[in-house]
Short mmCIF file of C-alpha atoms in Angstrom, two decimals:
data_model
loop_
_atom_site.label_atom_id
_atom_site.label_comp_id
_atom_site.label_asym_id
_atom_site.label_seq_id
_atom_site.Cartn_x
_atom_site.Cartn_y
_atom_site.Cartn_z
CA MET C 1 23.77 -8.69 -27.28
CA ASN C 2 21.88 -5.43 -27.49
CA VAL C 3 21.08 -3.36 -23.98
CA ASN C 4 17.20 -4.51 -24.51
CA ASP C 5 17.82 -8.13 -24.95
CA THR C 6 20.46 -7.98 -21.68
CA ARG C 7 17.69 -6.54 -20.16
CA LEU C 8 15.08 -9.89 -20.84
CA ALA C 9 18.17 -12.58 -20.66
CA LYS C 10 17.25 -12.10 -16.35
CA TYR C 11 13.59 -13.31 -17.58
CA ASN C 12 12.07 -16.50 -17.99
CA PRO C 13 8.93 -15.52 -19.76
CA LEU C 14 6.52 -17.66 -21.23
CA SER C 15 4.98 -17.54 -24.66
CA ARG C 16 3.74 -14.10 -24.84
CA VAL C 17 4.17 -11.35 -23.21
CA LEU C 18 2.15 -9.07 -21.89
CA CYS C 19 4.28 -6.38 -20.18
CA PHE C 20 7.89 -5.65 -20.11
CA ASP C 21 8.12 -2.73 -17.46
CA THR C 22 11.30 -1.14 -16.52
CA PHE C 23 10.81 2.18 -14.77
CA ASP C 24 13.46 4.65 -16.70
CA THR C 25 10.81 5.51 -18.90
CA THR C 26 7.36 6.50 -16.27
CA THR C 27 5.59 4.12 -13.95
CA HIS C 28 4.32 2.18 -16.90
CA GLY C 29 0.56 2.08 -15.32
CA TRP C 30 2.07 0.80 -11.74
CA THR C 31 -0.85 3.35 -10.37
CA GLU C 32 -1.93 3.32 -6.44
CA LEU C 33 -4.69 1.17 -5.52
CA LEU C 34 -7.94 3.24 -4.29
CA GLY C 35 -11.18 2.21 -2.87
CA ASN C 36 -14.25 2.68 -4.78
CA TYR C 37 -16.72 6.21 -4.35
CA ASN C 38 -20.46 7.50 -4.85
CA GLY C 39 -21.27 9.15 -7.92
CA ALA C 40 -20.74 12.52 -7.28
CA GLY C 41 -17.17 11.97 -7.40
CA ASP C 42 -16.91 12.18 -3.11
CA LEU C 43 -13.78 10.26 -1.61
CA ASP C 44 -15.20 10.66 1.53
CA THR C 45 -17.03 7.51 0.67
CA VAL C 46 -14.32 5.93 0.22
CA ASP C 47 -13.67 2.96 2.64
CA ASP C 48 -11.12 4.38 5.66
CA HIS C 49 -9.17 1.43 5.35
CA MET C 50 -8.48 1.69 1.07
CA ARG C 51 -8.20 5.52 0.69
CA ASP C 52 -4.19 5.70 1.38
CA PHE C 53 -2.58 3.35 -0.63
CA ARG C 54 0.17 5.93 -1.34
CA PRO C 55 1.75 7.06 -5.19
CA PRO C 56 3.91 4.95 -6.46
CA GLN C 57 7.49 6.83 -6.96
CA LEU C 58 10.28 6.31 -9.54
CA SER C 59 13.10 6.01 -7.26
CA SER C 60 16.94 6.10 -7.99
CA CYS C 61 17.06 3.96 -4.68
CA SER C 62 19.11 7.06 -2.73
CA PHE C 63 20.24 6.89 0.66
CA PHE C 64 21.20 9.02 3.69
CA ASP C 65 24.93 7.55 3.53
CA ILE C 66 25.63 6.32 0.35
CA GLY C 67 23.92 9.08 -1.45
CA THR C 68 22.51 6.95 -5.16
CA HIS C 69 22.48 2.92 -5.07
CA GLY C 70 20.55 3.19 -8.38
CA THR C 71 18.90 -0.40 -9.90
CA MET C 72 19.64 -3.73 -11.66
CA SER C 73 18.88 -2.11 -14.73
CA GLY C 74 18.83 1.37 -15.26
CA ASP C 75 18.66 4.68 -13.18
CA TYR C 76 15.38 4.30 -11.36
CA ALA C 77 13.02 1.69 -9.82
CA LEU C 78 9.32 1.55 -8.90
CA LYS C 79 9.15 2.64 -5.12
CA LEU C 80 6.73 1.90 -2.87
CA ALA C 81 6.21 3.76 0.41
CA THR C 82 4.03 3.56 3.39
CA ARG C 83 3.72 5.95 5.56
CA PRO C 84 5.81 5.45 9.13
CA HIS C 85 2.57 4.20 10.39
CA LYS C 86 2.06 0.25 11.90
CA GLY C 87 0.19 -1.49 9.69
CA HIS C 88 0.16 0.91 6.73
CA THR C 89 0.09 -0.29 3.04
CA ALA C 90 1.81 1.01 0.06
CA THR C 91 0.19 -0.65 -3.01
CA GLY C 92 0.99 -0.52 -7.00
CA ILE C 93 -2.01 -2.21 -8.83
CA ARG C 94 -1.36 -2.71 -12.52
CA ARG C 95 -4.95 -3.50 -14.74
CA LEU C 96 -5.12 -6.01 -17.53
CA THR C 97 -7.54 -7.64 -19.04
CA MET C 98 -7.36 -11.67 -20.32
CA ALA C 99 -7.55 -12.88 -24.18
CA GLY C 100 -7.92 -16.31 -23.08
CA ARG C 101 -7.05 -18.85 -20.49
CA GLY C 102 -4.51 -20.43 -19.21
CA LEU C 103 -1.03 -20.06 -17.92
CA VAL C 104 0.09 -16.68 -16.41
CA ARG C 105 3.63 -15.48 -14.77
CA ILE C 106 4.38 -12.53 -13.14
CA GLU C 107 8.26 -12.29 -12.49
CA THR C 108 10.48 -9.40 -10.99
CA HIS C 109 13.57 -8.12 -9.91
CA PHE C 110 12.95 -6.63 -6.29
CA ALA C 111 14.40 -5.64 -2.98
CA PHE C 112 12.65 -4.89 0.20
CA LYS C 113 13.92 -2.12 3.53
CA ALA C 114 12.85 -0.37 5.92
CA GLU C 115 13.60 2.97 6.08
CA ALA C 116 16.60 4.33 7.72
CA THR C 117 16.34 5.59 11.44
CA VAL C 118 19.52 8.17 11.69
CA GLY C 119 20.14 9.76 15.35
CA ARG C 120 18.09 7.84 17.24
CA GLU C 121 16.56 3.88 17.42
CA ALA C 122 13.34 2.92 16.49
CA PRO C 123 12.12 -0.10 18.80
CA SER C 124 13.38 -3.66 17.04
CA SER C 125 13.78 -7.10 18.29
CA VAL C 126 17.38 -7.36 16.55
CA ASP C 127 19.97 -5.72 18.09
CA TRP C 128 23.02 -4.79 16.25
CA ASP C 129 26.57 -6.81 15.99
CA GLY C 130 28.19 -5.92 13.41
CA ASN C 131 26.60 -7.77 11.19
CA ARG C 132 22.93 -8.12 11.54
CA HIS C 133 20.77 -5.03 12.10
CA PRO C 134 18.00 -3.37 14.26
CA SER C 135 15.87 -2.32 10.86
CA GLU C 136 16.09 -5.95 9.85
CA SER C 137 13.14 -6.17 11.67
CA GLN C 138 11.54 -2.99 10.98
CA PHE C 139 10.36 -4.18 7.76
CA GLY C 140 6.59 -6.02 7.61
CA ALA C 141 5.69 -7.52 4.43
CA PHE C 142 5.31 -7.27 0.90
CA THR C 143 2.33 -9.32 -0.95
CA VAL C 144 2.07 -9.98 -4.68
CA ALA C 145 -1.66 -11.06 -5.45
CA THR C 146 -4.08 -10.59 -8.42
CA ASP C 147 -7.49 -9.37 -9.08
CA ILE C 148 -9.79 -11.85 -11.56
CA CYS C 149 -12.83 -12.07 -12.41
CA ALA C 150 -14.23 -14.06 -15.74
CA ASP C 151 -16.88 -16.37 -16.67
CA GLY C 152 -20.42 -14.77 -15.08
CA GLY C 153 -18.61 -13.06 -12.71
CA VAL C 154 -16.61 -15.18 -10.87
CA ARG C 155 -14.08 -13.03 -8.57
CA PHE C 156 -10.67 -14.51 -6.89
CA HIS C 157 -7.84 -13.82 -6.01
CA ASN C 158 -4.30 -15.17 -5.98
CA VAL C 159 -1.83 -14.07 -3.34
CA ILE C 160 1.36 -14.56 -1.64
CA ARG C 161 2.80 -12.90 1.16
CA TYR C 162 6.16 -12.85 2.53
CA GLN C 163 5.80 -11.92 6.39
CA ASN C 164 9.31 -10.81 7.37
CA THR C 165 8.22 -10.16 10.87
CA ASN C 166 4.71 -10.59 12.57
CA LEU C 167 2.73 -7.85 14.10
CA ASP C 168 4.90 -7.73 17.67
CA GLY C 169 7.98 -7.17 14.90
CA GLU C 170 9.38 -10.43 15.96
CA MET C 171 10.99 -12.41 12.89
CA THR C 172 8.94 -15.15 10.93
CA GLN C 173 10.27 -14.67 7.50
CA ARG C 174 7.31 -16.95 5.88
CA TRP C 175 5.37 -17.31 2.95
CA MET C 176 1.56 -16.79 3.33
CA TYR C 177 -1.75 -16.98 2.15
CA PRO C 178 -5.09 -15.98 3.21
CA VAL C 179 -8.32 -18.39 3.55
CA VAL C 180 -11.37 -15.65 3.09
CA PRO C 181 -11.36 -13.14 -0.27
CA GLU C 182 -10.60 -9.58 0.44
CA PRO C 183 -13.42 -7.58 2.13
CA THR C 184 -14.74 -5.45 -1.13
CA PRO C 185 -16.18 -1.46 -1.11
CA ARG C 186 -19.87 -3.69 -2.20
CA ASP C 187 -19.38 -5.81 1.21
CA HIS C 188 -19.02 -2.39 3.29
CA VAL C 189 -22.18 -0.95 0.57
CA GLU C 190 -23.98 -3.90 2.30
CA GLY C 191 -22.99 -3.34 5.97
CA LYS C 192 -20.57 -6.77 6.09
CA PHE C 193 -18.05 -5.00 7.45
CA LYS C 194 -16.29 -1.38 7.88
CA LEU C 195 -13.12 -1.40 8.34
CA PRO C 196 -10.31 1.23 9.89
CA TYR C 197 -7.40 3.21 8.43
CA ALA C 198 -4.58 0.59 8.20
CA ALA C 199 -6.52 -2.76 8.44
CA ASP C 200 -4.45 -5.02 6.24
CA PHE C 201 -6.54 -4.66 3.06
CA THR C 202 -5.67 -8.13 1.66
CA ALA C 203 -7.47 -9.90 4.67
CA PRO C 204 -7.38 -8.23 7.91
CA ASN C 205 -7.90 -11.34 10.23
CA PRO C 206 -4.31 -12.37 11.09
CA GLU C 207 -5.89 -15.87 11.68
CA ASP C 208 -7.33 -15.67 8.48
CA TRP C 209 -3.79 -15.83 7.02
CA ARG C 210 -1.81 -19.91 6.77
CA THR C 211 1.93 -20.23 6.17
CA PHE C 212 3.36 -22.72 3.01
CA ASP C 213 7.02 -23.84 2.33
CA GLU C 214 9.32 -23.30 5.24
CA PRO C 215 10.61 -20.09 6.26
CA LEU C 216 13.38 -18.57 3.78
CA GLU C 217 15.48 -16.17 4.45
CA MET C 218 16.16 -13.00 2.03
CA CYS C 219 19.26 -10.87 1.60
CA VAL C 220 18.87 -8.01 3.44
CA ASN C 221 21.97 -7.46 3.44
CA GLU C 222 23.16 -6.07 7.22
CA VAL C 223 22.41 -2.37 6.79
CA PRO C 224 18.76 -0.52 5.70
CA THR C 225 20.57 1.03 2.71
CA LYS C 226 22.15 -1.26 1.22
CA ILE C 227 20.18 -3.29 -2.16
CA ASN C 228 20.48 -6.73 -3.21
CA TRP C 229 17.81 -7.81 -6.31
CA HIS C 230 16.26 -10.70 -5.67
CA TYR C 231 14.09 -13.11 -8.54
CA LEU C 232 10.41 -13.65 -8.01
CA ARG C 233 8.74 -15.96 -10.46
CA TRP C 234 4.99 -16.66 -9.57
CA ASP C 235 2.87 -19.05 -11.93
CA ILE C 236 -0.78 -19.20 -11.59
CA ASP C 237 -3.41 -20.87 -13.69
CA THR C 238 -6.47 -19.13 -14.89
CA ARG C 239 -8.31 -21.95 -16.46
CA THR C 240 -8.48 -23.70 -13.18
CA ARG C 241 -8.09 -20.47 -10.66
CA SER C 242 -5.35 -22.15 -8.99
CA ASN C 243 -2.18 -20.86 -7.70
CA VAL C 244 1.21 -23.33 -9.72
CA GLU C 245 4.48 -22.89 -8.20
CA LEU C 246 6.37 -19.53 -6.86
CA GLN C 247 10.56 -19.47 -7.17
CA LEU C 248 12.20 -16.63 -4.85
CA ASN C 249 15.95 -17.02 -6.14
CA ASP C 250 17.18 -20.61 -5.56
CA ARG C 251 13.80 -21.78 -3.79
CA VAL C 252 11.01 -23.42 -6.06
CA MET C 253 7.74 -24.06 -3.89
CA ASP C 254 5.06 -25.98 -5.20
CA MET C 255 1.45 -23.88 -4.86
CA ARG C 256 -1.01 -26.19 -6.40
CA ASP C 257 -2.14 -27.33 -3.17
CA VAL C 258 -2.27 -23.46 -2.13
CA PRO C 259 -5.82 -22.54 -2.25
CA VAL C 260 -7.46 -19.54 -4.11
CA PRO C 261 -10.96 -19.78 -2.06
CA PRO C 262 -13.55 -17.12 -4.90
CA TYR C 263 -15.82 -15.24 -3.41
CA ALA C 264 -19.34 -16.22 -3.35
CA GLU C 265 -21.25 -13.56 -4.75
CA LYS C 266 -21.18 -12.60 -8.44
CA TYR C 267 -19.40 -9.27 -9.29
CA ASP C 268 -20.54 -7.10 -12.62
CA THR C 269 -18.33 -5.00 -15.01
CA LEU C 270 -15.16 -7.17 -14.02
CA GLU C 271 -15.38 -9.20 -17.31
CA ASN C 272 -12.15 -10.49 -18.18
CA LEU C 273 -10.21 -8.74 -15.31
CA LEU C 274 -6.98 -9.34 -14.57
CA ASN C 275 -4.84 -7.13 -12.45
CA PHE C 276 -1.65 -7.29 -10.54
CA TYR C 277 -0.73 -5.56 -7.28
CA PHE C 278 2.48 -5.19 -5.18
CA SER C 279 2.26 -4.06 -1.99
CA VAL C 280 4.03 -3.23 1.12
CA ARG C 281 2.87 -3.45 4.49
CA THR C 282 4.84 -1.87 7.67
CA HIS C 283 4.36 -4.00 11.38
CA SER C 284 7.03 -1.27 13.13
CA GLY C 285 5.84 2.31 12.13
CA VAL C 286 8.86 2.68 9.98
CA ARG C 287 8.15 3.82 6.99
CA ASN C 288 9.09 0.44 4.98
CA PHE C 289 9.34 -0.04 0.90
CA LEU C 290 9.38 -2.66 -2.04
CA PHE C 291 11.44 -1.82 -5.09
CA LEU C 292 10.85 -2.55 -8.29
CA ASP C 293 13.46 -2.92 -11.01
CA SER C 294 11.32 -4.59 -12.96
CA VAL C 295 8.05 -6.66 -13.92
CA LEU C 296 7.52 -8.63 -16.39
CA ILE C 297 4.10 -10.57 -17.32
CA SER C 298 3.29 -13.62 -19.80
CA VAL C 299 1.01 -15.94 -20.58
CA GLU C 300 0.29 -18.57 -22.59
CA TRP C 301 -2.35 -18.00 -24.85
CA MET J 2 8.32 12.54 -26.01
CA ARG J 3 8.02 14.61 -22.12
CA SER J 4 7.11 12.67 -19.28
CA THR J 5 4.74 13.75 -16.68
CA MET J 6 3.14 12.39 -13.58
CA THR J 7 0.48 13.27 -10.78
CA ALA J 8 0.87 12.00 -7.51
CA VAL J 9 -1.61 12.63 -5.21
CA LEU J 10 0.13 13.19 -1.10
CA GLU J 11 -2.88 13.65 0.40
CA ARG J 12 -6.79 12.77 -0.12
CA ASN J 13 -9.85 14.65 1.84
CA THR J 14 -7.39 15.06 4.80
CA VAL J 15 -8.90 16.50 7.54
CA VAL J 16 -6.11 19.25 9.11
CA ARG J 17 -6.55 21.26 12.29
CA GLU J 18 -2.83 21.34 13.11
CA ASP J 19 1.15 21.53 11.06
CA PHE J 20 1.91 18.97 9.40
CA ALA J 21 3.86 17.90 6.49
CA THR J 22 3.73 15.91 3.28
CA GLU J 23 5.00 12.11 2.53
CA PRO J 24 8.80 12.36 1.53
CA TYR J 25 7.74 12.23 -2.72
CA GLU J 26 11.11 11.22 -5.24
CA LEU J 27 11.22 13.17 -8.29
CA PRO J 28 14.36 12.21 -9.37
CA TRP J 29 14.02 12.22 -12.85
CA ALA J 30 11.85 15.94 -13.28
CA SER J 31 12.98 18.93 -14.31
CA GLU J 32 9.84 20.81 -13.11
CA ALA J 33 7.16 20.04 -10.90
CA ARG J 34 3.76 22.02 -9.71
CA PHE J 35 1.90 21.44 -6.48
CA PHE J 36 -1.94 22.02 -6.50
CA VAL J 37 -3.87 22.42 -3.34
CA GLN J 38 -7.39 22.38 -3.61
CA ALA J 39 -9.09 22.91 -0.33
CA LEU J 40 -12.74 21.36 -0.33
CA GLU J 41 -13.63 23.16 2.72
CA ALA J 42 -12.01 25.84 5.35
CA ASP J 43 -12.43 27.80 7.57
CA GLY J 44 -9.30 29.62 8.74
CA ALA J 45 -5.90 29.95 6.93
CA LEU J 46 -3.89 27.34 5.60
CA GLU J 47 -0.23 28.23 4.73
CA PHE J 48 2.20 26.22 2.32
CA ARG J 49 6.12 25.97 2.05
CA THR J 50 7.95 24.20 -0.48
CA GLU J 51 10.71 21.69 1.16
CA VAL J 52 13.38 19.40 -0.37
CA SER J 53 16.01 16.99 1.34
CA PRO J 54 18.98 15.85 0.25
CA ASP J 55 17.87 12.36 1.56
CA GLY J 56 14.65 11.85 2.60
CA LEU J 57 15.37 12.30 5.86
CA HIS J 58 16.28 15.71 6.61
CA TRP J 59 14.31 18.91 5.18
CA CYS J 60 14.73 21.99 4.75
CA PRO J 61 12.65 24.88 2.84
CA LEU J 62 13.25 25.05 -1.24
CA ASP J 63 12.76 29.25 -0.94
CA ASP J 64 10.81 32.16 1.13
CA GLU J 65 7.54 32.04 -0.65
CA ALA J 66 4.67 30.85 1.57
CA HIS J 67 1.42 29.72 -0.12
CA ARG J 68 -2.01 30.51 1.08
CA ILE J 69 -5.24 29.57 1.22
CA ASP J 70 -8.35 30.46 3.59
CA SER J 71 -11.76 29.45 1.57
CA PRO J 72 -12.39 26.87 -0.63
CA GLY J 73 -10.59 26.62 -3.86
CA LEU J 74 -7.53 25.53 -5.51
CA ILE J 75 -3.99 27.67 -5.71
CA THR J 76 -1.15 26.03 -7.35
CA TRP J 77 2.77 27.34 -7.45
CA PRO J 78 5.58 25.95 -9.48
CA VAL J 79 8.51 24.13 -8.37
CA SER J 80 11.86 24.06 -9.56
CA GLY J 81 15.81 24.11 -8.78
CA PHE J 82 14.78 20.97 -6.46
CA GLY J 83 16.59 17.58 -5.92
CA GLN J 84 15.42 14.14 -5.50
CA TRP J 85 12.83 14.77 -2.65
CA LEU J 86 9.65 16.94 -2.78
CA ARG J 87 7.18 18.01 -0.09
CA VAL J 88 5.46 20.67 1.43
CA ARG J 89 4.89 22.04 4.93
CA CYS J 90 1.64 23.24 6.05
CA SER J 91 1.26 25.69 9.49
CA VAL J 92 -2.20 25.99 10.09
CA ALA J 93 -3.06 28.88 11.62
CA PRO J 94 -4.95 28.76 15.50
CA GLY J 95 -8.95 26.88 15.53
CA ALA J 96 -8.53 26.95 11.83
CA VAL J 97 -10.09 23.45 10.05
CA ALA J 98 -10.00 22.53 6.36
CA LYS J 99 -10.52 19.35 4.14
CA VAL J 100 -7.33 19.70 1.93
CA ARG J 101 -6.50 17.57 -1.39
CA ILE J 102 -2.70 17.62 -2.69
CA TYR J 103 -1.47 17.02 -5.74
CA LEU J 104 2.53 16.68 -6.58
CA VAL J 105 3.02 16.95 -10.71
CA GLY J 106 6.62 15.99 -11.66
CA LYS J 107 7.48 17.34 -15.74
CA GLY J 108 10.95 16.16 -17.23
#
């Protein structure tokens, strides 16, 4: 077995692999999401809540206490990093199109962390007791989502979010989904909303989010500078525009009843759109990080 | 083939006081280059490259300052850095500017 076989052996792809991204060689098309802008390229016309999602980085996962941690598969992980601003979101998006319809699977080995605080204490709802650590409650949420549009402009987002804490910094550890589609730049141009900087772009009203499955404890491993890689597998069906199943390590969650709200109006220029994004949002004002060791996207068409 | 990567660290950001860009990791790059594009500028801005061993604690890379006081583009190369890079900006009293800041890595 050569090293490429080893890398693939930790995944369970469907019959056709569209992307297998490890991050020892560039960002593989995972780029920053930015809101839309006018014909003059005036970035002042980008929505305030979609203008600062931060550029992804290739990280060797190094820390103040132990130096270079490294990744699961090699030297570098894709790192999404928020600003130290409560509510700020960082994104990485990958843009594809669909050559068919059917089952789509995205898998990743990932880790999430709040930035270490050194020489000071940041507010936390968890005390240090030698096992648990305040940084545990300084991580807000990470999200995996799609942006899909086809069949005459019907557009929708499959969305899963792991909410580690609520906006008050209390541990929740819940899987969530929104019951409304994401506000778009066209909605803004049409005067339907205007959201402030650091609004939750996926669904800005906390009341539009619902939980599914049971609370799930992750392996955050005590302090902010230990990284344990988690396996995530998420299946959706683009033929039925629905969710199918989510797996996080040994927890398998049936998502067939988790709705995927489509936009009421049709969208142009997006025929066969198949985008995926990862995002990370801080609820604490401490920088939050999402590290992706590797990502595999496969389909059944 | 070599790899290159461009990050937009600030995008049409209006600056009126001193600031530093967010920490950016370029552990794979052997060389880098900052670009500062002043879309608007009324007064002087001075930029210095900073490095860090951990993304938390920072010091200047060298003694060079890079100044812009009118709309336009300036750039400078960066070498001999470690894992993290950022740029610190000093804003002259009363100055205001709108800037884009790019960091390009190559390795």
